[in-house]
PDB file of C-alpha atoms in Angstrom:
ATOM      1  CA  MET A 107     107.642 -42.403   0.528  1.00 47.00           C
ATOM      2  CA  SER A 108     105.008 -45.552   0.043  1.00 49.00           C
ATOM      3  CA  VAL A 109     105.312 -45.463  -3.110  1.00 49.00           C
ATOM      4  CA  LEU A 110     109.127 -45.342  -3.137  1.00 47.00           C
ATOM      5  CA  LEU A 111     108.884 -48.452  -0.718  1.00 45.00           C
ATOM      6  CA  ALA A 112     106.985 -50.642  -3.109  1.00 50.00           C
ATOM      7  CA  VAL A 113     108.972 -49.877  -6.151  1.00 45.00           C
ATOM      8  CA  LEU A 114     112.380 -50.525  -4.337  1.00 41.00           C
ATOM      9  CA  LEU A 115     110.858 -53.787  -3.071  1.00 44.00           C
ATOM     10  CA  ALA A 116     110.057 -55.194  -6.744  1.00 48.00           C
ATOM     11  CA  TYR A 117     113.890 -55.636  -7.331  1.00 44.00           C
ATOM     12  CA  THR A 118     116.105 -57.938  -5.824  1.00 46.00           C
ATOM     13  CA  TYR A 119     117.464 -56.453  -2.740  1.00 42.00           C
ATOM     14  CA  SER A 120     116.019 -57.623   0.860  1.00 43.00           C
ATOM     15  CA  PRO A 121     117.422 -55.886   3.892  1.00 43.00           C
ATOM     16  CA  GLY A 122     119.611 -58.880   4.689  1.00 42.00           C
ATOM     17  CA  ASP A 123     121.446 -57.772   1.775  1.00 42.00           C
ATOM     18  CA  SER A 124     122.562 -54.563   2.943  1.00 42.00           C
ATOM     19  CA  CYS A 125     122.881 -55.661   6.623  1.00 40.00           C
ATOM     20  CA  TRP A 126     126.050 -58.270   4.923  1.00 42.00           C
ATOM     21  CA  ASN A 127     126.980 -56.989   2.039  1.00 47.00           C
ATOM     22  CA  LEU A 128     128.413 -53.851   0.619  1.00 50.00           C
ATOM     23  CA  VAL A 129     125.909 -52.640  -2.083  1.00 48.00           C
ATOM     24  CA  THR A 130     127.557 -49.582  -3.535  1.00 53.00           C
ATOM     25  CA  LEU A 131     125.146 -47.392  -5.907  1.00 52.00           C
ATOM     26  CA  GLY A 132     126.394 -49.148  -9.377  1.00 58.00           C
ATOM     27  CA  ASP A 133     124.985 -52.006  -7.438  1.00 60.00           C
ATOM     28  CA  ILE A 134     121.460 -50.556  -7.873  1.00 60.00           C
ATOM     29  CA  PRO A 135     119.512 -50.548 -11.349  1.00 66.00           C
ATOM     30  CA  GLU A 136     119.419 -46.734 -12.741  1.00 63.00           C
ATOM     31  CA  ARG A 137     115.671 -46.639 -12.949  1.00 60.00           C
ATOM     32  CA  ALA A 138     115.750 -47.272  -9.530  1.00 61.00           C
ATOM     33  CA  ILE A 139     117.514 -44.528  -8.542  1.00 56.00           C
ATOM     34  CA  LEU A 140     115.833 -41.991 -11.513  1.00 58.00           C
ATOM     35  CA  PHE A 141     112.471 -43.142  -9.626  1.00 57.00           C
ATOM     36  CA  ALA A 142     113.765 -42.228  -6.168  1.00 56.00           C
ATOM     37  CA  GLU A 143     114.747 -38.773  -7.289  1.00 55.00           C
ATOM     38  CA  LEU A 144     111.725 -38.555  -8.824  1.00 54.00           C
ATOM     39  CA  ALA A 145     109.496 -39.798  -6.072  1.00 54.00           C
ATOM     40  CA  ALA A 146     111.304 -37.213  -4.114  1.00 50.00           C
ATOM     41  CA  LYS A 147     110.023 -34.600  -6.059  1.00 51.00           C
ATOM     42  CA  ASP A 148     106.243 -32.654  -6.543  1.00 51.00           C
ATOM     43  CA  GLY A 149     104.482 -33.828  -4.064  1.00 51.00           C
ATOM     44  CA  GLY A 150     103.765 -37.323  -6.084  1.00 51.00           C
ATOM     45  CA  ARG A 151     103.212 -35.881  -9.285  1.00 62.00           C
ATOM     46  CA  SER A 152     106.458 -37.629 -10.855  1.00 73.00           C
ATOM     47  CA  THR A 153     104.631 -40.836 -10.384  1.00 82.00           C
ATOM     48  CA  LEU A 154     102.502 -39.841 -13.317  1.00 85.00           C
ATOM     49  CA  ASP A 155     105.937 -38.352 -14.504  1.00 85.00           C
ATOM     50  CA  LEU A 156     107.386 -41.832 -14.344  1.00 87.00           C
ATOM     51  CA  ALA A 157     104.441 -43.494 -15.671  1.00 90.00           C
ATOM     52  CA  SER A 158     103.901 -41.601 -18.993  1.00 91.00           C
ATOM     53  CA  ILE A 159     107.409 -41.803 -19.488  1.00 89.00           C
ATOM     54  CA  LEU A 160     107.306 -45.495 -19.197  1.00 91.00           C
ATOM     55  CA  GLU A 161     104.347 -45.604 -21.163  1.00 94.00           C
ATOM     56  CA  ILE A 162     105.807 -43.606 -24.290  1.00 91.00           C
ATOM     57  CA  ALA A 163     108.986 -45.815 -23.853  1.00 90.00           C
ATOM     58  CA  GLY A 164     106.225 -48.839 -24.431  1.00 93.00           C
ATOM     59  CA  ARG A 165     106.780 -50.692 -21.328  1.00 94.00           C
ATOM     60  CA  PHE A 166     103.157 -50.682 -21.318  1.00 96.00           C
ATOM     61  CA  THR A 167     102.873 -52.782 -18.156  1.00 95.00           C
ATOM     62  CA  GLU A 168     105.047 -51.070 -16.337  1.00 94.00           C
ATOM     63  CA  ALA A 169     103.103 -48.127 -16.944  1.00 94.00           C
ATOM     64  CA  GLU A 170      99.867 -49.344 -15.865  1.00 95.00           C
ATOM     65  CA  ASN A 171     101.280 -50.306 -12.714  1.00 93.00           C
ATOM     66  CA  CYS A 172     102.883 -46.821 -12.128  1.00 92.00           C
ATOM     67  CA  TYR A 173      99.392 -45.154 -13.038  1.00 93.00           C
ATOM     68  CA  SER A 174      96.899 -47.846 -10.715  1.00 93.00           C
ATOM     69  CA  LEU A 175      99.431 -46.529  -8.217  1.00 89.00           C
ATOM     70  CA  ALA A 176      97.914 -43.307  -8.751  1.00 89.00           C
ATOM     71  CA  LEU A 177      94.789 -43.960  -9.056  1.00 90.00           C
ATOM     72  CA  ASN A 178      94.388 -45.349  -5.777  1.00 87.00           C
ATOM     73  CA  SER A 179      95.598 -42.099  -3.984  1.00 82.00           C
ATOM     74  CA  ALA A 180      94.043 -39.567  -7.125  1.00 82.00           C
ATOM     75  CA  THR A 181      91.151 -37.277  -4.923  1.00 83.00           C
ATOM     76  CA  ASP A 182      90.094 -35.452  -8.128  1.00 86.00           C
ATOM     77  CA  THR A 183      87.789 -36.534 -10.376  1.00 88.00           C
ATOM     78  CA  LEU A 184      89.411 -35.298 -13.711  1.00 89.00           C
ATOM     79  CA  LEU A 185      92.537 -36.810 -12.732  1.00 88.00           C
ATOM     80  CA  SER A 186      90.491 -39.862 -12.103  1.00 90.00           C
ATOM     81  CA  GLU A 187      89.215 -39.811 -15.446  1.00 91.00           C
ATOM     82  CA  TRP A 188      92.617 -39.588 -17.399  1.00 91.00           C
ATOM     83  CA  LEU A 189      94.501 -42.632 -15.262  1.00 92.00           C
ATOM     84  CA  ALA A 190      91.732 -44.897 -15.874  1.00 93.00           C
ATOM     85  CA  ASN A 191      91.730 -44.098 -19.497  1.00 93.00           C
ATOM     86  CA  ARG A 192      95.573 -44.297 -19.144  1.00 95.00           C
ATOM     87  CA  ILE A 193      95.309 -47.594 -17.075  1.00 95.00           C
ATOM     88  CA  SER A 194      92.762 -48.960 -20.634  1.00 94.00           C
ATOM     89  CA  GLY A 195      95.464 -47.511 -22.893  1.00 96.00           C
ATOM     90  CA  SER A 196      97.894 -49.651 -21.412  1.00 97.00           C
ATOM     91  CA  ARG A 197      96.054 -53.240 -21.245  1.00 96.00           C
ATOM     92  CA  THR A 198      95.657 -56.274 -24.358  1.00 97.00           C
ATOM     93  CA  LEU A 199      92.200 -54.924 -25.402  1.00 96.00           C
ATOM     94  CA  ASP A 200      89.436 -58.095 -26.670  1.00 95.00           C
ATOM     95  CA  THR A 201      86.432 -57.001 -27.527  1.00 94.00           C
ATOM     96  CA  LEU A 202      83.202 -56.679 -29.969  1.00 94.00           C
ATOM     97  CA  VAL A 203      82.040 -53.647 -31.031  1.00 96.00           C
ATOM     98  CA  VAL A 204      78.396 -52.620 -32.941  1.00 95.00           C
ATOM     99  CA  LEU A 205      79.110 -50.057 -35.121  1.00 96.00           C
ATOM    100  CA  SER A 206      75.328 -49.309 -36.080  1.00 95.00           C
ATOM    101  CA  ILE A 207      73.955 -47.119 -38.989  1.00 96.00           C
ATOM    102  CA  VAL A 208      71.166 -45.454 -38.357  1.00 96.00           C
ATOM    103  CA  LEU A 209      68.631 -44.026 -41.172  1.00 97.00           C
ATOM    104  CA  HIS A 210      65.667 -41.965 -40.794  1.00 97.00           C
ATOM    105  CA  ASN A 211      63.378 -41.409 -43.728  1.00 97.00           C
ATOM    106  CA  MET A 212      62.070 -37.655 -42.373  1.00 97.00           C
ATOM    107  CA  SER A 213      59.770 -37.372 -45.665  1.00 96.00           C
ATOM    108  CA  ASP A 214      56.312 -38.303 -46.273  1.00 96.00           C
ATOM    109  CA  ALA A 215      56.924 -40.684 -49.237  1.00 96.00           C
ATOM    110  CA  ASP A 216      58.974 -44.056 -49.580  1.00 97.00           C
ATOM    111  CA  ALA A 217      62.369 -43.427 -50.283  1.00 97.00           C
ATOM    112  CA  THR A 218      63.487 -45.870 -53.084  1.00 97.00           C
ATOM    113  CA  ASP A 219      66.893 -47.423 -54.322  1.00 97.00           C
ATOM    114  CA  ILE A 220      69.160 -46.436 -51.491  1.00 98.00           C
ATOM    115  CA  SER A 221      72.620 -46.934 -51.383  1.00 98.00           C
ATOM    116  CA  ILE A 222      74.500 -47.249 -47.997  1.00 98.00           C
ATOM    117  CA  GLU A 223      78.181 -46.757 -47.972  1.00 98.00           C
ATOM    118  CA  ILE A 224      80.994 -46.277 -45.183  1.00 98.00           C
ATOM    119  CA  PRO A 225      84.798 -47.524 -45.288  1.00 98.00           C
ATOM    120  CA  LEU A 226      85.634 -50.947 -44.999  1.00 98.00           C
ATOM    121  CA  PRO A 227      87.495 -51.732 -41.748  1.00 98.00           C
ATOM    122  CA  GLU A 228      91.018 -53.364 -41.852  1.00 97.00           C
ATOM    123  CA  SER A 229      93.519 -54.420 -39.307  1.00 97.00           C
ATOM    124  CA  HIS A 230      96.467 -52.134 -38.936  1.00 97.00           C
ATOM    125  CA  PRO A 231      99.594 -54.665 -37.999  1.00 94.00           C
ATOM    126  CA  PRO A 232     101.595 -55.088 -36.473  1.00 94.00           C
ATOM    127  CA  TYR A 233      99.594 -54.405 -33.355  1.00 97.00           C
ATOM    128  CA  GLN A 234      95.983 -54.489 -34.168  1.00 98.00           C
ATOM    129  CA  ILE A 235      93.847 -57.647 -36.096  1.00 98.00           C
ATOM    130  CA  ILE A 236      89.913 -56.443 -36.632  1.00 98.00           C
ATOM    131  CA  GLU A 237      87.397 -59.375 -38.029  1.00 96.00           C
ATOM    132  CA  ARG A 238      84.216 -58.734 -39.393  1.00 95.00           C
ATOM    133  CA  LEU A 239      81.889 -61.242 -37.538  1.00 92.00           C
ATOM    134  CA  ALA A 240      78.419 -60.097 -38.823  1.00 89.00           C
ATOM    135  CA  GLY A 241      76.242 -57.448 -40.315  1.00 91.00           C
ATOM    136  CA  VAL A 242      74.765 -56.807 -43.707  1.00 92.00           C
ATOM    137  CA  PHE A 243      77.355 -55.109 -45.388  1.00 96.00           C
ATOM    138  CA  ILE A 244      79.011 -56.694 -48.204  1.00 95.00           C
ATOM    139  CA  ALA A 245      82.589 -55.462 -49.132  1.00 96.00           C
ATOM    140  CA  ASP A 246      83.185 -53.315 -52.654  1.00 96.00           C
ATOM    141  CA  GLY A 247      87.162 -52.274 -52.626  1.00 95.00           C
ATOM    142  CA  ASN A 248      87.787 -50.676 -49.666  1.00 95.00           C
ATOM    143  CA  LEU A 249      84.107 -49.706 -48.967  1.00 97.00           C
ATOM    144  CA  MET A 250      81.421 -51.318 -47.334  1.00 97.00           C
ATOM    145  CA  VAL A 251      77.953 -51.096 -49.196  1.00 98.00           C
ATOM    146  CA  HIS A 252      74.192 -52.199 -48.232  1.00 97.00           C
ATOM    147  CA  HIS A 253      71.314 -51.347 -50.787  1.00 97.00           C
ATOM    148  CA  ILE A 254      68.023 -50.287 -49.886  1.00 97.00           C
ATOM    149  CA  ASP A 255      64.705 -51.199 -52.339  1.00 97.00           C
ATOM    150  CA  LEU A 256      62.397 -49.443 -50.858  1.00 97.00           C
ATOM    151  CA  MET A 257      62.470 -47.527 -46.883  1.00 97.00           C
ATOM    152  CA  PRO A 258      58.127 -46.540 -46.153  1.00 96.00           C
ATOM    153  CA  ALA A 259      58.066 -43.005 -45.119  1.00 96.00           C
ATOM    154  CA  ARG A 260      58.617 -41.491 -41.226  1.00 96.00           C
ATOM    155  CA  THR A 261      60.669 -44.968 -40.446  1.00 96.00           C
ATOM    156  CA  THR A 262      63.746 -45.936 -39.003  1.00 96.00           C
ATOM    157  CA  ILE A 263      65.944 -48.523 -40.078  1.00 95.00           C
ATOM    158  CA  VAL A 264      69.549 -49.465 -37.899  1.00 94.00           C
ATOM    159  CA  LEU A 265      71.995 -51.698 -39.925  1.00 95.00           C
ATOM    160  CA  PRO A 266      74.556 -52.852 -37.394  1.00 92.00           C
ATOM    161  CA  MET A 267      77.921 -54.138 -37.373  1.00 94.00           C
ATOM    162  CA  ILE A 268      79.845 -56.374 -35.531  1.00 94.00           C
ATOM    163  CA  LEU A 269      83.087 -56.286 -35.421  1.00 96.00           C
ATOM    164  CA  HIS A 270      86.096 -58.621 -33.443  1.00 95.00           C
ATOM    165  CA  VAL A 271      89.204 -56.495 -32.231  1.00 97.00           C
ATOM    166  CA  ILE A 272      91.946 -57.737 -30.826  1.00 98.00           C
ATOM    167  CA  GLN A 273      94.784 -55.182 -30.242  1.00 98.00           C
ATOM    168  CA  GLN A 274      98.374 -54.170 -28.046  1.00 98.00           C
ATOM    169  CA  PRO A 275      99.501 -51.285 -26.753  1.00 98.00           C
ATOM    170  CA  TYR A 276     102.290 -50.316 -29.072  1.00 97.00           C
ATOM    171  CA  SER A 277     105.041 -47.958 -29.806  1.00 94.00           C
ATOM    172  CA  PHE A 278     106.851 -46.904 -32.970  1.00 90.00           C
ATOM    173  CA  ARG A 279     109.553 -45.466 -30.767  1.00 85.00           C
ATOM    174  CA  PRO A 280     112.627 -44.986 -31.541  1.00 82.00           C
ATOM    175  CA  LEU A 281     111.137 -42.993 -34.498  1.00 78.00           C
ATOM    176  CA  ARG A 282     114.304 -42.954 -35.572  1.00 70.00           C
ATOM    177  CA  ALA A 283     114.568 -46.618 -36.297  1.00 68.00           C
ATOM    178  CA  HIS A 284     111.335 -45.968 -38.316  1.00 63.00           C
ATOM    179  CA  TYR A 285     112.455 -42.927 -40.060  1.00 61.00           C
ATOM    180  CA  PRO A 286     114.466 -44.480 -42.981  1.00 58.00           C
ATOM    181  CA  THR A 287     111.689 -46.016 -44.540  1.00 52.00           C
ATOM    182  CA  LEU A 288     109.644 -42.852 -44.793  1.00 53.00           C
ATOM    183  CA  SER A 289     109.428 -41.525 -48.400  1.00 47.00           C
ATOM    184  CA  GLY A 290     111.412 -37.631 -49.473  1.00 51.00           C
ATOM    185  CA  SER A 291     113.635 -35.333 -47.201  1.00 52.00           C
ATOM    186  CA  VAL A 292     111.172 -34.144 -44.512  1.00 59.00           C
ATOM    187  CA  ASP A 293     112.094 -34.755 -41.044  1.00 73.00           C
ATOM    188  CA  LEU A 294     109.983 -35.542 -38.006  1.00 78.00           C
ATOM    189  CA  GLU A 295     111.214 -31.580 -36.900  1.00 82.00           C
ATOM    190  CA  GLU A 296     109.264 -30.091 -39.736  1.00 86.00           C
ATOM    191  CA  ILE A 297     106.015 -32.303 -38.915  1.00 88.00           C
ATOM    192  CA  SER A 298     106.102 -31.023 -35.344  1.00 90.00           C
ATOM    193  CA  SER A 299     106.475 -27.409 -37.008  1.00 92.00           C
ATOM    194  CA  LEU A 300     103.558 -27.781 -39.374  1.00 94.00           C
ATOM    195  CA  ILE A 301     101.814 -29.306 -36.013  1.00 95.00           C
ATOM    196  CA  ARG A 302     102.469 -26.812 -33.954  1.00 95.00           C
ATOM    197  CA  ALA A 303     101.716 -23.882 -36.967  1.00 95.00           C
ATOM    198  CA  ILE A 304      97.953 -25.318 -36.864  1.00 93.00           C
ATOM    199  CA  PRO A 305      95.785 -23.034 -34.649  1.00 88.00           C
ATOM    200  CA  ILE A 306      93.329 -25.544 -32.073  1.00 85.00           C
ATOM    201  CA  PRO A 307      90.391 -23.998 -31.884  1.00 78.00           C
ATOM    202  CA  GLU A 308      89.754 -23.450 -27.401  1.00 69.00           C
ATOM    203  CA  THR A 309      86.034 -24.432 -27.601  1.00 56.00           C
ATOM    204  CA  GLU A 310      84.469 -27.269 -29.652  1.00 54.00           C
ATOM    205  CA  THR A 311      81.343 -27.422 -31.337  1.00 50.00           C
ATOM    206  CA  GLY A 312      80.037 -29.712 -33.370  1.00 50.00           C
ATOM    207  CA  PRO A 313      81.192 -32.890 -33.893  1.00 56.00           C
ATOM    208  CA  GLY A 314      84.799 -31.813 -33.376  1.00 69.00           C
ATOM    209  CA  PRO A 315      87.566 -30.128 -35.236  1.00 90.00           C
ATOM    210  CA  CYS A 316      90.137 -33.359 -35.867  1.00 94.00           C
ATOM    211  CA  LEU A 317      89.202 -34.306 -38.837  1.00 94.00           C
ATOM    212  CA  GLU A 318      89.320 -30.752 -40.340  1.00 93.00           C
ATOM    213  CA  ILE A 319      93.043 -30.528 -38.525  1.00 96.00           C
ATOM    214  CA  ALA A 320      93.676 -34.129 -39.934  1.00 96.00           C
ATOM    215  CA  TYR A 321      92.925 -32.926 -43.721  1.00 96.00           C
ATOM    216  CA  LEU A 322      94.732 -29.143 -43.376  1.00 95.00           C
ATOM    217  CA  LEU A 323      97.742 -31.380 -41.816  1.00 96.00           C
ATOM    218  CA  LYS A 324      97.536 -33.397 -45.091  1.00 96.00           C
ATOM    219  CA  ASP A 325      97.615 -30.278 -47.028  1.00 96.00           C
ATOM    220  CA  ARG A 326     100.285 -28.187 -45.556  1.00 95.00           C
ATOM    221  CA  ALA A 327     102.575 -31.728 -45.402  1.00 93.00           C
ATOM    222  CA  ALA A 328     102.001 -31.903 -49.586  1.00 94.00           C
ATOM    223  CA  ASP A 329     103.128 -28.592 -49.510  1.00 93.00           C
ATOM    224  CA  ILE A 330     106.959 -29.250 -48.659  1.00 89.00           C
ATOM    225  CA  GLY A 331     106.464 -32.911 -50.618  1.00 87.00           C
ATOM    226  CA  PHE A 332     105.368 -35.078 -47.055  1.00 88.00           C
ATOM    227  CA  GLU A 333     102.790 -37.725 -48.185  1.00 90.00           C
ATOM    228  CA  LEU A 334      99.975 -37.836 -45.315  1.00 94.00           C
ATOM    229  CA  GLN A 335      97.058 -39.895 -45.364  1.00 96.00           C
ATOM    230  CA  ILE A 336      93.608 -39.456 -43.282  1.00 97.00           C
ATOM    231  CA  THR A 337      92.509 -42.285 -40.735  1.00 97.00           C
ATOM    232  CA  GLY A 338      89.771 -42.901 -38.653  1.00 97.00           C
ATOM    233  CA  GLY A 339      88.578 -44.893 -35.795  1.00 98.00           C
ATOM    234  CA  LEU A 340      87.270 -44.839 -32.061  1.00 98.00           C
ATOM    235  CA  LEU A 341      88.321 -43.184 -28.657  1.00 95.00           C
ATOM    236  CA  ARG A 342      87.814 -44.825 -25.658  1.00 93.00           C
ATOM    237  CA  ALA A 343      86.129 -42.413 -23.304  1.00 84.00           C
ATOM    238  CA  GLY A 344      85.388 -43.855 -19.797  1.00 75.00           C
ATOM    239  CA  THR A 345      84.730 -47.436 -19.410  1.00 72.00           C
ATOM    240  CA  ASP A 346      81.982 -47.445 -22.020  1.00 79.00           C
ATOM    241  CA  ASN A 347      81.773 -44.666 -24.030  1.00 90.00           C
ATOM    242  CA  LEU A 348      83.285 -44.660 -27.989  1.00 95.00           C
ATOM    243  CA  LEU A 349      83.517 -41.821 -30.115  1.00 95.00           C
ATOM    244  CA  PHE A 350      84.734 -41.357 -33.238  1.00 96.00           C
ATOM    245  CA  HIS A 351      87.939 -39.973 -34.331  1.00 96.00           C
ATOM    246  CA  ALA A 352      90.363 -38.841 -36.964  1.00 97.00           C
ATOM    247  CA  TRP A 353      94.382 -38.679 -37.403  1.00 98.00           C
ATOM    248  CA  ASN A 354      96.923 -38.599 -40.018  1.00 97.00           C
ATOM    249  CA  LEU A 355      99.178 -41.702 -40.953  1.00 95.00           C
ATOM    250  CA  ILE A 356     102.697 -41.668 -42.300  1.00 91.00           C
ATOM    251  CA  PRO A 357     102.090 -44.345 -45.294  1.00 89.00           C
ATOM    252  CA  GLY A 358     103.973 -47.131 -46.223  1.00 84.00           C
ATOM    253  CA  THR A 359     105.258 -47.296 -41.831  1.00 86.00           C
ATOM    254  CA  GLY A 360     101.528 -47.452 -39.374  1.00 90.00           C
ATOM    255  CA  ILE A 361     103.378 -44.522 -37.951  1.00 92.00           C
ATOM    256  CA  PRO A 362     100.256 -42.282 -36.377  1.00 96.00           C
ATOM    257  CA  ILE A 363     100.465 -38.436 -36.391  1.00 96.00           C
ATOM    258  CA  ASP A 364      98.032 -37.100 -34.346  1.00 97.00           C
ATOM    259  CA  ALA A 365      97.990 -33.189 -34.710  1.00 96.00           C
ATOM    260  CA  LEU A 366      94.739 -32.728 -31.718  1.00 94.00           C
ATOM    261  CA  LEU A 367      96.770 -34.875 -29.333  1.00 94.00           C
ATOM    262  CA  PHE A 368     100.272 -33.262 -30.234  1.00 94.00           C
ATOM    263  CA  HIS A 369      98.856 -29.782 -28.929  1.00 90.00           C
ATOM    264  CA  ALA A 370      98.347 -31.456 -25.338  1.00 88.00           C
ATOM    265  CA  ASP A 371     100.681 -34.052 -25.124  1.00 89.00           C
ATOM    266  CA  SER A 372     103.242 -34.306 -27.914  1.00 87.00           C
ATOM    267  CA  LEU A 373     105.203 -37.556 -27.048  1.00 86.00           C
ATOM    268  CA  ARG A 374     101.999 -39.125 -27.724  1.00 92.00           C
ATOM    269  CA  GLY A 375     101.038 -37.291 -30.543  1.00 94.00           C
ATOM    270  CA  ILE A 376     103.423 -39.027 -32.607  1.00 93.00           C
ATOM    271  CA  GLY A 377     103.556 -42.742 -33.165  1.00 93.00           C
ATOM    272  CA  HIS A 378     101.776 -43.672 -29.996  1.00 95.00           C
ATOM    273  CA  CYS A 379      98.982 -46.631 -30.668  1.00 97.00           C
ATOM    274  CA  PRO A 380      97.451 -47.008 -27.077  1.00 97.00           C
ATOM    275  CA  THR A 381      94.604 -49.114 -26.577  1.00 97.00           C
ATOM    276  CA  ASP A 382      92.531 -46.422 -25.393  1.00 95.00           C
ATOM    277  CA  ILE A 383      93.076 -45.325 -29.524  1.00 97.00           C
ATOM    278  CA  ILE A 384      91.206 -48.251 -31.701  1.00 98.00           C
ATOM    279  CA  PRO A 385      92.103 -47.322 -35.661  1.00 98.00           C
ATOM    280  CA  LEU A 386      89.469 -48.559 -37.837  1.00 98.00           C
ATOM    281  CA  TRP A 387      89.384 -47.556 -41.440  1.00 98.00           C
ATOM    282  CA  SER A 388      90.884 -45.479 -44.135  1.00 97.00           C
ATOM    283  CA  TYR A 389      89.298 -41.948 -45.239  1.00 96.00           C
ATOM    284  CA  GLU A 390      90.803 -41.593 -48.413  1.00 93.00           C
ATOM    285  CA  TYR A 391      88.159 -43.292 -50.306  1.00 94.00           C
ATOM    286  CA  THR A 392      84.881 -41.554 -48.669  1.00 94.00           C
ATOM    287  CA  ASP A 393      86.101 -38.076 -48.827  1.00 91.00           C
ATOM    288  CA  GLY A 394      86.137 -37.716 -44.714  1.00 92.00           C
ATOM    289  CA  HIS A 395      82.569 -39.604 -43.987  1.00 94.00           C
ATOM    290  CA  GLU A 396      81.732 -42.160 -41.570  1.00 95.00           C
ATOM    291  CA  VAL A 397      79.131 -43.120 -43.401  1.00 97.00           C
ATOM    292  CA  SER A 398      77.577 -41.536 -46.939  1.00 96.00           C
ATOM    293  CA  VAL A 399      73.758 -42.291 -48.502  1.00 97.00           C
ATOM    294  CA  PHE A 400      72.696 -42.114 -52.154  1.00 97.00           C
ATOM    295  CA  TYR A 401      69.333 -41.664 -53.486  1.00 96.00           C
ATOM    296  CA  PRO A 402      67.761 -40.318 -56.822  1.00 96.00           C
ATOM    297  CA  GLN A 403      64.402 -38.702 -55.370  1.00 94.00           C
ATOM    298  CA  GLN A 404      65.489 -35.126 -54.648  1.00 91.00           C
ATOM    299  CA  ASN A 405      61.793 -35.325 -52.980  1.00 93.00           C
ATOM    300  CA  ILE A 406      63.189 -36.838 -49.838  1.00 95.00           C
ATOM    301  CA  ASN A 407      64.974 -36.356 -46.768  1.00 96.00           C
ATOM    302  CA  LEU A 408      67.227 -39.214 -45.610  1.00 97.00           C
ATOM    303  CA  ASP A 409      69.061 -38.374 -42.148  1.00 96.00           C
ATOM    304  CA  VAL A 410      71.989 -40.512 -41.516  1.00 97.00           C
ATOM    305  CA  SER A 411      74.226 -41.176 -38.479  1.00 96.00           C
ATOM    306  CA  ILE A 412      76.355 -43.611 -37.061  1.00 96.00           C
ATOM    307  CA  GLN A 413      77.210 -44.894 -33.423  1.00 95.00           C
ATOM    308  CA  ALA A 414      79.629 -46.954 -31.551  1.00 96.00           C
ATOM    309  CA  SER A 415      79.436 -48.845 -28.340  1.00 94.00           C
ATOM    310  CA  PHE A 416      81.306 -51.829 -26.562  1.00 94.00           C
ATOM    311  CA  ALA A 417      78.911 -55.196 -27.326  1.00 87.00           C
ATOM    312  CA  ASP A 418      76.982 -56.816 -24.479  1.00 76.00           C
ATOM    313  CA  PRO A 419      76.093 -60.607 -24.814  1.00 66.00           C
ATOM    314  CA  ASP A 420      72.445 -59.964 -24.326  1.00 70.00           C
ATOM    315  CA  PHE A 421      72.893 -57.701 -27.638  1.00 68.00           C
ATOM    316  CA  ILE A 422      75.025 -60.071 -29.547  1.00 67.00           C
ATOM    317  CA  ALA A 423      72.266 -63.097 -29.270  1.00 67.00           C
ATOM    318  CA  GLY A 424      69.470 -60.686 -29.811  1.00 69.00           C
ATOM    319  CA  PHE A 425      71.067 -59.937 -33.186  1.00 66.00           C
ATOM    320  CA  LEU A 426      72.073 -63.668 -34.194  1.00 64.00           C
ATOM    321  CA  ASN A 427      68.336 -64.421 -33.316  1.00 67.00           C
ATOM    322  CA  LEU A 428      66.495 -61.719 -35.614  1.00 64.00           C
ATOM    323  CA  PHE A 429      69.826 -62.065 -38.511  1.00 60.00           C
ATOM    324  CA  PRO A 430      70.697 -65.198 -38.256  1.00 52.00           C
ATOM    325  CA  LYS A 431      71.627 -64.648 -42.093  1.00 46.00           C
ATOM    326  CA  CYS A 432      73.781 -62.236 -41.305  1.00 50.00           C
ATOM    327  CA  MET A 433      77.109 -63.754 -40.225  1.00 44.00           C
ATOM    328  CA  ILE A 434      79.853 -63.052 -42.184  1.00 43.00           C
ATOM    329  CA  SER A 435      81.836 -65.283 -44.323  1.00 35.00           C
ATOM    330  CA  ASP A 436      82.269 -64.909 -47.607  1.00 35.00           C
ATOM    331  CA  TYR A 437      84.531 -61.626 -47.494  1.00 31.00           C
TER     332      TYR A 437
END
């Protein structure tokens, strides 16, 4: 009841209005009536349904308010975490992201002439701007590269890159408005059918199935004459955690298709761009790899990995003190 009262108070009807004026059903905003119907059902579950509907419709500020209302009364830990992610995904993101490429020489011999490649971070208009602020990598076509002449045996090198990400929550809905720009005669129902036919593992092992599923969807879409690309980025898990993720993109439109998410939430799986998903780059030029390392010596064992985190002021200050010449200004 308190939820319904809070929503109705947001409208311009006061107790005085109801006492002195005849208010008909037609005078009440339709969404207030719909919410009243929802609030009367499901023991509060409909607050979440309304928030989801608002989010999918691109009304992110209203969705955030509803999610926050639900979070205040949530008692389940998993539900609280999900609501916190939805609140984060409905807010504007303006932050610094640190990508750290970690290279280990596992051998007893020095490694020489090492080349490291990562995809080129790029903006995703109309909702995201990415600016490369600092790091040792340089742009080379669709890649970022760094060369190491000598790496001593049993040593570790960390190569950070700092990105400034400004992103607005965004929705491509109504999808039909964007569909005429798509290539071929395949419609979204056929794409949805392709996604539903892809088996999703019940348990995840290793780095996760997202990249494999994205490639599988790309291949199956190509079989019916529909082109898809593979893009990658980060998932915001909780307050501080960032996980690498991959999904498909319809070329020339910017419309994302996340087959893994689609199986759990079909509305968010296509054309939805909340800020708890941060696109970074295309995998079309790296065969799906976030980082690759090349070196000529066959007797050398190099281990490479990539990590992502939000930057804090102390890290930025320390980084610039150690690497004052790494500011990127000539890209």
